[in-house]
PDB file of C-alpha atoms and ligand atoms in Angstrom:
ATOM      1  CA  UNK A   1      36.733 125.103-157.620  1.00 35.00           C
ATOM      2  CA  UNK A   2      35.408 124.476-161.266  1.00 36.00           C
ATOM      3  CA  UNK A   3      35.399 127.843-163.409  1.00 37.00           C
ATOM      4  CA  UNK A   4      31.229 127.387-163.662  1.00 38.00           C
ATOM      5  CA  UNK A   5      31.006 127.799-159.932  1.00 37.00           C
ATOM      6  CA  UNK A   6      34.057 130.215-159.764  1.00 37.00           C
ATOM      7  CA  UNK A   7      31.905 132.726-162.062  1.00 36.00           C
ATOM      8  CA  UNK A   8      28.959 133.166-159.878  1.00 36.00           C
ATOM      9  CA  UNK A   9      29.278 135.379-157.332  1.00 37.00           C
ATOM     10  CA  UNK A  10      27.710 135.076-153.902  1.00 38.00           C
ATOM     11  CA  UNK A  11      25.134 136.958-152.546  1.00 38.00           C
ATOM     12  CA  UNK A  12      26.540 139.936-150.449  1.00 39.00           C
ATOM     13  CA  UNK A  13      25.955 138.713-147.019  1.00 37.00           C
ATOM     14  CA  UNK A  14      25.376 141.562-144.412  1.00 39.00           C
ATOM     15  CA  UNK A  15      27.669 142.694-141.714  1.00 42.00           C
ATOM     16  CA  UNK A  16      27.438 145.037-139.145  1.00 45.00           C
ATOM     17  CA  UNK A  17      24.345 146.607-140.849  1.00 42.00           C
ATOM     18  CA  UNK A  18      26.345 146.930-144.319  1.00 53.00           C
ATOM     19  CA  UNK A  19      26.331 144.838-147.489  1.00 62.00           C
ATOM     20  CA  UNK A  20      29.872 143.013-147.204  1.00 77.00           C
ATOM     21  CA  UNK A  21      32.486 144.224-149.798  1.00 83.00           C
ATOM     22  CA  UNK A  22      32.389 142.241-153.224  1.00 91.00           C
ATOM     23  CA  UNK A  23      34.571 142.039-156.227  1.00 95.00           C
ATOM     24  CA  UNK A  24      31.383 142.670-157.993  1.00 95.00           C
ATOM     25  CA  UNK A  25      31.298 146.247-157.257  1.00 93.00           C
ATOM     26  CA  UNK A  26      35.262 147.051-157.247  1.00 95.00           C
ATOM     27  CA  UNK A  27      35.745 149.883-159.308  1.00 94.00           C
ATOM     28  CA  UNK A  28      38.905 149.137-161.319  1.00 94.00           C
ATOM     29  CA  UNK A  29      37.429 145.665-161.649  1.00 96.00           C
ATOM     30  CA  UNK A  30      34.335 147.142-162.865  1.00 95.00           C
ATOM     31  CA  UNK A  31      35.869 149.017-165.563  1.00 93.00           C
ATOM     32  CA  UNK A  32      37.800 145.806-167.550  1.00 94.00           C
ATOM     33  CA  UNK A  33      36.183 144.495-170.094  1.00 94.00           C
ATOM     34  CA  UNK A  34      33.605 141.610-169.939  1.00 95.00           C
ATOM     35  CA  UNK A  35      35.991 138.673-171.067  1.00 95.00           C
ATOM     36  CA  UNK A  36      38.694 140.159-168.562  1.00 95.00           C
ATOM     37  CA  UNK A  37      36.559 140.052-165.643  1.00 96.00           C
ATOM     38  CA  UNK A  38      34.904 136.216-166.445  1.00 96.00           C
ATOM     39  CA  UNK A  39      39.466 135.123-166.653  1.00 96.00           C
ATOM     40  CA  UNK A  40      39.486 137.302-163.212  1.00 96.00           C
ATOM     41  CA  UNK A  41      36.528 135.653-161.223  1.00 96.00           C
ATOM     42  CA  UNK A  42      37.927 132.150-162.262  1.00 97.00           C
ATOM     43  CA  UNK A  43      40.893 132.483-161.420  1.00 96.00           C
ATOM     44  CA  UNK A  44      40.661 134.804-157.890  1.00 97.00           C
ATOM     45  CA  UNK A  45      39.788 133.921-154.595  1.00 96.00           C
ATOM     46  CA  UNK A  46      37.944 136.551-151.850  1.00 96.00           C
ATOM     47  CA  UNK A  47      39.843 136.338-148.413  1.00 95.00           C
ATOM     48  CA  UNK A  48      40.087 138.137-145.117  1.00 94.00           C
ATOM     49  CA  UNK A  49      42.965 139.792-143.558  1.00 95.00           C
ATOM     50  CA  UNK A  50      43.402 140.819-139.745  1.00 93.00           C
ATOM     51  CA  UNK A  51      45.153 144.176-138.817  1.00 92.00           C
ATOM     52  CA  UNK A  52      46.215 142.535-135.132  1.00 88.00           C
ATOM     53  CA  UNK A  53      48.309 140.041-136.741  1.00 83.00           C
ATOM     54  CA  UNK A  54      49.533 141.430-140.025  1.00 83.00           C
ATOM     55  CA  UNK A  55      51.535 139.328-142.855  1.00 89.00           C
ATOM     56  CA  UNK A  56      53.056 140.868-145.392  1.00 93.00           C
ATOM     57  CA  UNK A  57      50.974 140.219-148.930  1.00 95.00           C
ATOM     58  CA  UNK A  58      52.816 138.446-150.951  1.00 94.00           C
ATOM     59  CA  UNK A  59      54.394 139.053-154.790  1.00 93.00           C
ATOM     60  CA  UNK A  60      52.734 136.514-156.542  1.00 94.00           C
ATOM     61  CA  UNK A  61      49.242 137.876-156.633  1.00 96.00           C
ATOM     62  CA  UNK A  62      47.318 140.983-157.913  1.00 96.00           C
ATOM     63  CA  UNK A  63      45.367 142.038-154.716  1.00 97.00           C
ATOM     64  CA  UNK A  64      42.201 143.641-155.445  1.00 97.00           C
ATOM     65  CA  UNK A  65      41.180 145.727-151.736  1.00 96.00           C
ATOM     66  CA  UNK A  66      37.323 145.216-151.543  1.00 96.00           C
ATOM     67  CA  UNK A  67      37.314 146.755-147.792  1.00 94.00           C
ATOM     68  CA  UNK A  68      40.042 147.577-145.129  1.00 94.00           C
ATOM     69  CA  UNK A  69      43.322 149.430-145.904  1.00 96.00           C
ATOM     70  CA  UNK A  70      46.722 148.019-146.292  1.00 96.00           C
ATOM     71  CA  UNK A  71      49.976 150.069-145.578  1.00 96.00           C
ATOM     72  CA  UNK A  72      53.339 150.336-147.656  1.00 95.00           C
ATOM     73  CA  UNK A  73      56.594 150.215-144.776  1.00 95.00           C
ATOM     74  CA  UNK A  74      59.969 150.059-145.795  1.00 93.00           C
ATOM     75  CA  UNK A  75      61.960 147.722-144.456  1.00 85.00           C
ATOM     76  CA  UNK A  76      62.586 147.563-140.998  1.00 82.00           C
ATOM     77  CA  UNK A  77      60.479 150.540-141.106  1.00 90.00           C
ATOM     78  CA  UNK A  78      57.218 151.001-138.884  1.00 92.00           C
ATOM     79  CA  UNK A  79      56.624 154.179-140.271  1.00 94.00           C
ATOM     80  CA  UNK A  80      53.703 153.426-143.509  1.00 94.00           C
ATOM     81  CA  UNK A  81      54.422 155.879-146.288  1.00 92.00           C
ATOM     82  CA  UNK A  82      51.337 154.957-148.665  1.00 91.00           C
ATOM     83  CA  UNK A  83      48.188 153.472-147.920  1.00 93.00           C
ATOM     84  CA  UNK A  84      46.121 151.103-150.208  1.00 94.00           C
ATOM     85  CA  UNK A  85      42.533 151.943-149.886  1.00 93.00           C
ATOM     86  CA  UNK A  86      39.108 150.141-150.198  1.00 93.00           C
ATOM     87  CA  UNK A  87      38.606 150.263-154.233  1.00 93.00           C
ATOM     88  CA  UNK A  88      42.330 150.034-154.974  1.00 94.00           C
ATOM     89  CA  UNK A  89      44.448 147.730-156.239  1.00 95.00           C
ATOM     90  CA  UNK A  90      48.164 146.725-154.754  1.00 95.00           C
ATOM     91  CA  UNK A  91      50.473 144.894-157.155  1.00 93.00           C
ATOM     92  CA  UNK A  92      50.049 145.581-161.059  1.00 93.00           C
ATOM     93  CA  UNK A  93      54.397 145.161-161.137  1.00 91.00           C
ATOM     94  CA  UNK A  94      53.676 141.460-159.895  1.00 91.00           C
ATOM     95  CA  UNK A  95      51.335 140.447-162.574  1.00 92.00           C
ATOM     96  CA  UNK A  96      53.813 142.371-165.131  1.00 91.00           C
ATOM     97  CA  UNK A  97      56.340 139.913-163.566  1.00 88.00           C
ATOM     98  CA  UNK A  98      58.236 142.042-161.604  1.00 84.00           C
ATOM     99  CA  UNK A  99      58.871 142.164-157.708  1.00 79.00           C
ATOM    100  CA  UNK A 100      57.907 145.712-157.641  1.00 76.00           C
ATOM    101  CA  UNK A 101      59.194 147.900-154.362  1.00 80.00           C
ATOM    102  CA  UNK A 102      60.999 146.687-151.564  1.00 83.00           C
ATOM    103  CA  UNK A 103      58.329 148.206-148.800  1.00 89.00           C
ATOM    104  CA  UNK A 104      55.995 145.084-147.101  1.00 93.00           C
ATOM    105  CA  UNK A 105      52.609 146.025-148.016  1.00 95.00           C
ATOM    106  CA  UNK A 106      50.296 144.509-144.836  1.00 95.00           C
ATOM    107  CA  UNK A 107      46.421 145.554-143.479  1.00 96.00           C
ATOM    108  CA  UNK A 108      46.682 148.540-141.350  1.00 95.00           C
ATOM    109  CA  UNK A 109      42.979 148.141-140.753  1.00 95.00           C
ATOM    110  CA  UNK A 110      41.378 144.854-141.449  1.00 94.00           C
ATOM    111  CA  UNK A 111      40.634 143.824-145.179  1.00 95.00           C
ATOM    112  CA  UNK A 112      38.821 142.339-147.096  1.00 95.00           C
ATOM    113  CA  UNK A 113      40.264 141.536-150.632  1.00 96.00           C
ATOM    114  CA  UNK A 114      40.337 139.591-153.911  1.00 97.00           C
ATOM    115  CA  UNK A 115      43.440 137.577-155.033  1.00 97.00           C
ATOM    116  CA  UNK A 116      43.908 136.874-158.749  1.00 97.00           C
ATOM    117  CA  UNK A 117      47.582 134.674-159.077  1.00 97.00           C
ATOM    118  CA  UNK A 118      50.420 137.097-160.830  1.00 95.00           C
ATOM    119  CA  UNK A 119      50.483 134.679-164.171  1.00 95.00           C
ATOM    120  CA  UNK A 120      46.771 134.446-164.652  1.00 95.00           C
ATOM    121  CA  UNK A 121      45.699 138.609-164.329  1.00 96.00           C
ATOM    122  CA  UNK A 122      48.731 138.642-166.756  1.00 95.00           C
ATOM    123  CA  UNK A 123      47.175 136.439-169.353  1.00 95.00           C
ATOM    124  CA  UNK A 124      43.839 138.019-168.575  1.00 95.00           C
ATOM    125  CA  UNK A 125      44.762 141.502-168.811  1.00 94.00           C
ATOM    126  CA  UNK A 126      47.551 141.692-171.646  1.00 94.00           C
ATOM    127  CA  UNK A 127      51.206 142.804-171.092  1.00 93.00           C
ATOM    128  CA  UNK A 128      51.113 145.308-173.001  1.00 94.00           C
ATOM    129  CA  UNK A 129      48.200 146.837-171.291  1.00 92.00           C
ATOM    130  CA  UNK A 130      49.518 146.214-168.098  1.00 93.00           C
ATOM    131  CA  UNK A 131      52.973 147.844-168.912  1.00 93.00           C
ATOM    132  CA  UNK A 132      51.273 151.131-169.847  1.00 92.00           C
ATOM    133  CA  UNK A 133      49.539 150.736-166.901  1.00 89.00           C
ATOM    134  CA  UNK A 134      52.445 150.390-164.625  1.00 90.00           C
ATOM    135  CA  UNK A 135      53.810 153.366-166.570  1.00 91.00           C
ATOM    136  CA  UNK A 136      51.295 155.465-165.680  1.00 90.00           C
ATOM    137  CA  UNK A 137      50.631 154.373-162.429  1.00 88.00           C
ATOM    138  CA  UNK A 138      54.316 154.823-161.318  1.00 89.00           C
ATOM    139  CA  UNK A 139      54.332 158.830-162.386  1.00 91.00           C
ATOM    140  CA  UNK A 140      50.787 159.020-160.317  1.00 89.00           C
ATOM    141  CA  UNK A 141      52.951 157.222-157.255  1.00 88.00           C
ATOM    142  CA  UNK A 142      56.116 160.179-157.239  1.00 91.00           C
ATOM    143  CA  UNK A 143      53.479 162.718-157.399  1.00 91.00           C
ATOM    144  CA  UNK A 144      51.862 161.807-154.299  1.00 90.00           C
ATOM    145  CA  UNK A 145      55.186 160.813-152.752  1.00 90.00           C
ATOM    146  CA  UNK A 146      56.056 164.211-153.464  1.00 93.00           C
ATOM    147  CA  UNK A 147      52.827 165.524-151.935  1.00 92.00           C
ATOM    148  CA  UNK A 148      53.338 163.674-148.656  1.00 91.00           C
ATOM    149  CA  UNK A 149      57.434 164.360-148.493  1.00 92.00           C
ATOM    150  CA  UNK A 150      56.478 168.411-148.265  1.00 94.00           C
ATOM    151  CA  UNK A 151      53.399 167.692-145.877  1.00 93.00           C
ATOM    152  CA  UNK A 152      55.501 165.877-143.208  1.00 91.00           C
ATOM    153  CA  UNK A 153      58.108 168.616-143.555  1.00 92.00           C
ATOM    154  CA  UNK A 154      55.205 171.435-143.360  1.00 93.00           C
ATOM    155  CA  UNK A 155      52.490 170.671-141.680  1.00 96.00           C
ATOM    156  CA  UNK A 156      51.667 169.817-138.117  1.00 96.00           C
ATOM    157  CA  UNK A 157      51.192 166.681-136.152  1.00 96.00           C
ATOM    158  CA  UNK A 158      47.242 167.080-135.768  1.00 96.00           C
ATOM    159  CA  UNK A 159      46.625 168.116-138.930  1.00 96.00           C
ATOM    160  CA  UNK A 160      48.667 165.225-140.188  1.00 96.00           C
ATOM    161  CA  UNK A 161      47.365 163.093-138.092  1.00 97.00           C
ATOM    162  CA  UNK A 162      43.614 164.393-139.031  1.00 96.00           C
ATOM    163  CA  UNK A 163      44.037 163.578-142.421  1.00 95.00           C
ATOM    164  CA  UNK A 164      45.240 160.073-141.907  1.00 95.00           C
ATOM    165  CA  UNK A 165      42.235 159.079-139.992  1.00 95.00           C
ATOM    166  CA  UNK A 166      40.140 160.801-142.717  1.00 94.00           C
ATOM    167  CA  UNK A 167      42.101 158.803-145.386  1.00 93.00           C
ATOM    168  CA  UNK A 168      41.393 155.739-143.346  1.00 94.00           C
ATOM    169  CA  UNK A 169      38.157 156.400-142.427  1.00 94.00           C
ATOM    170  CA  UNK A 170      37.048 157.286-145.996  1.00 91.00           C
ATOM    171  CA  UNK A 171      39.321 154.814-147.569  1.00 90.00           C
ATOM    172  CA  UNK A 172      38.480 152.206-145.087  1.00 90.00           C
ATOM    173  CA  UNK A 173      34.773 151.155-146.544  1.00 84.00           C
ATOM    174  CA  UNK A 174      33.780 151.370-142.676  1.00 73.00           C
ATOM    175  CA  UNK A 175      36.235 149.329-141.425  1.00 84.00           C
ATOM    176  CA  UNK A 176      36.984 149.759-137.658  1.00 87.00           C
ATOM    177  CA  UNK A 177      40.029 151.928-136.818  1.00 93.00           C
ATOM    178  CA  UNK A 178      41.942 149.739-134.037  1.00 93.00           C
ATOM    179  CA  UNK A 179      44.863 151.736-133.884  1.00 93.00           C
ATOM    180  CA  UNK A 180      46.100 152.534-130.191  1.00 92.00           C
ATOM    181  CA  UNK A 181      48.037 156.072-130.025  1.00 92.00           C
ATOM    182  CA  UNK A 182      51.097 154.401-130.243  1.00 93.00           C
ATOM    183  CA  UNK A 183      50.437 152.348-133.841  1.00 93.00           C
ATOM    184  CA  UNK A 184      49.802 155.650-135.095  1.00 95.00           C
ATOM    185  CA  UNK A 185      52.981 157.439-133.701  1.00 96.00           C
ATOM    186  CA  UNK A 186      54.989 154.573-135.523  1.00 95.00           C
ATOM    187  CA  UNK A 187      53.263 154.818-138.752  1.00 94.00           C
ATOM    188  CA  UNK A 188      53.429 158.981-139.019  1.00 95.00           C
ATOM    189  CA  UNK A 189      57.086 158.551-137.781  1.00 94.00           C
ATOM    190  CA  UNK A 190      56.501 161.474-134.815  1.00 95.00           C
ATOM    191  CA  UNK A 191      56.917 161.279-131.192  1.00 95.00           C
ATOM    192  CA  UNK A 192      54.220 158.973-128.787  1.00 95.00           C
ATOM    193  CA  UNK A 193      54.187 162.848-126.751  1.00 96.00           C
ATOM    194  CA  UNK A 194      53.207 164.782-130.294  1.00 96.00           C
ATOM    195  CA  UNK A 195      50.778 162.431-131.097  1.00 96.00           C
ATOM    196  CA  UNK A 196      49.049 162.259-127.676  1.00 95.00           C
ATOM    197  CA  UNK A 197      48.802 166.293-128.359  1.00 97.00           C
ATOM    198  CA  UNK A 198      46.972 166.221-131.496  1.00 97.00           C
ATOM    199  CA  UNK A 199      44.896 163.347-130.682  1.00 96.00           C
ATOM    200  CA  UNK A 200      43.693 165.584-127.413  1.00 95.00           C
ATOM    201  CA  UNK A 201      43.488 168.938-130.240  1.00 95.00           C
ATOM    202  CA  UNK A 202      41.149 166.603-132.065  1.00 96.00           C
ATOM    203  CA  UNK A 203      39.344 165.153-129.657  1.00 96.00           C
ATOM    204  CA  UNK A 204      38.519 168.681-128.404  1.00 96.00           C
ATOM    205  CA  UNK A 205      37.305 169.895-131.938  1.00 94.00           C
ATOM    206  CA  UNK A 206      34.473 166.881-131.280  1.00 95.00           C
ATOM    207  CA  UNK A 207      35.950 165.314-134.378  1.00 93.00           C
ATOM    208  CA  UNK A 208      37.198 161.718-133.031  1.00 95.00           C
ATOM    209  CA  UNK A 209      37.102 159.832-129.968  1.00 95.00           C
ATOM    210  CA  UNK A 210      39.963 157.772-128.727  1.00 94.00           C
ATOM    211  CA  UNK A 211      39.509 155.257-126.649  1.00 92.00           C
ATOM    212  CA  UNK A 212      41.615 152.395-125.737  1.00 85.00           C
ATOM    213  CA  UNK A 213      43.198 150.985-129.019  1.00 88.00           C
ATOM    214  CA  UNK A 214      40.281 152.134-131.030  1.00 92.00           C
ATOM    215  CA  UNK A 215      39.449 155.748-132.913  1.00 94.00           C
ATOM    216  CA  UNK A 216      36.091 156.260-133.149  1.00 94.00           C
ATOM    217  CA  UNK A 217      35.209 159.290-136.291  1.00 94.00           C
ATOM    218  CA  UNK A 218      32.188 161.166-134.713  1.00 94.00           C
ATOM    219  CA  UNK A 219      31.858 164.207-137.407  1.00 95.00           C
ATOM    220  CA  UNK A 220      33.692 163.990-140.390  1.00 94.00           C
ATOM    221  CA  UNK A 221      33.568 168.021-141.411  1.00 95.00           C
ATOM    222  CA  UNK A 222      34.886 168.932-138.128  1.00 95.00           C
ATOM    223  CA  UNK A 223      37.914 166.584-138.801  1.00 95.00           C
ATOM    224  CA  UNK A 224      38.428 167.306-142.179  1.00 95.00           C
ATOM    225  CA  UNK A 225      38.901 171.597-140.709  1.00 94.00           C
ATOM    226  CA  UNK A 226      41.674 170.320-138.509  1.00 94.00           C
ATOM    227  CA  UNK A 227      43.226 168.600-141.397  1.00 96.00           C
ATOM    228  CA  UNK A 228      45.969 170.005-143.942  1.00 94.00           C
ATOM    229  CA  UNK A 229      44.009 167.733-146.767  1.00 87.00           C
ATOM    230  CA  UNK A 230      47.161 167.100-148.263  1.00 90.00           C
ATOM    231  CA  UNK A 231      46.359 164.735-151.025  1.00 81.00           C
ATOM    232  CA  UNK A 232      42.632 164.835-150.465  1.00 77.00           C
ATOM    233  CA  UNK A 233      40.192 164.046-153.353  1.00 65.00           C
ATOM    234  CA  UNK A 234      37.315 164.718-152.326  1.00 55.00           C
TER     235      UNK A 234
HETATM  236 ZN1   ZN B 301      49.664 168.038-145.155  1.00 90.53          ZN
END
């Protein structure tokens, strides 16, 4: 695609009632400076990613998450330790040239995201900016690793598993939750039995509705008083 054509974006297109996700209005992407964002847009592509048949992202882009969340696992791990958000973006150690952590990063709901190859967003954005940046963003990272390592070891199932649908309800930009029970036992690492308990705590506070392979968020301050908030910004 020429650059000319590359650096007009398209009309948001509507979907499901809501104006679809654009690079245009990411945050972080927002914030760079003019000439850094034309280098971007040329360079990037917008594609969609399916939570029902997950691929690990790959190392050689800078993924900018427009909509949808994507999950950190170890390896040979189905428990997801961090979650990439809508308005985040996963893989600043590529674009410094580096492979970054071992976990698979994959959708855990379905995304929507922007794709900038590692070598260009490094010539666009500077390595010495994005070094600083990495910096940075790695001390942010322990802290919240931190945060989650006492809340698992603290705090109980529901109100663990409260604020995870929170964080991917909120995080999510709307994105359906298709999780089934058992996805979600995997990914907070607990028992199918203690998760079928606090899903049927929660579904009694009227805060979600599970129904087959799908949460459904019906009041958001009722779920958010079952949840510890661990990590909560908002
Ligand atoms: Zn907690």
């Amino acid at each position: 695609m020429p650059a000319d054509s590359a650096a007009t974006p398209s009309p948001s297109i509507p979907l499901n009632g809501r104006a679809r996700a654009h690079i245009g209005d990411h945050p972080v992407y927002r914030a760079l400076p003019p000439d850094t964002r034309r280098r971007l847009l040329a360079e990037g592509t917008e594609i969609e990613l399916r939570s029902d048949a997950p691929q690990p992202l790959d190392r050689d882009h800078l993924w900018f998450v427009l909509s949808g969340v994507l999950g950190a696992f170890p390896a040979d791990s189905e428990v997801c330790v961090a979650q990439v958000v809508s308005g985040a973006v996963y893989g600043w150690e590529h674009a410094l040239g580096f492979s970054g952590s071992a976990a698979q990063v994959r959708p855990v709901l379905d995304v929507r995201v922007f794709r900038v190859p590692a070598t260009a967003a490094r010539e666009a954005l500077g390595y010495d900016w994005l070094a600083r940046f990495v910096a940075l963003q790695a001390v942010q990272r322990l802290t919240f690793l931190e945060q989650e390592a006492a809340c698992n070891a603290s705090h109980r199932v529901s109100e663990r598993l409260a604020k995870w649908l929170l964080r991917l309800h909120l995080g999510g930009n709307g994105a359906p939750l298709r999780l089934n029970q058992a996805q979600l036992a995997a990914m907070l690492g607990v028992q199918r039995t203690s998760i079928n308990a606090a899903a049927r705590s929660l579904q009694a506070m009227g805060g979600v509705r599970f129904t087959r392979g799908k949460a459904s968020i019906l009041d958001v301050p009722k779920l958010t008083a079952g949840s510890c908030r661990c990590g909560a910004t908002h």
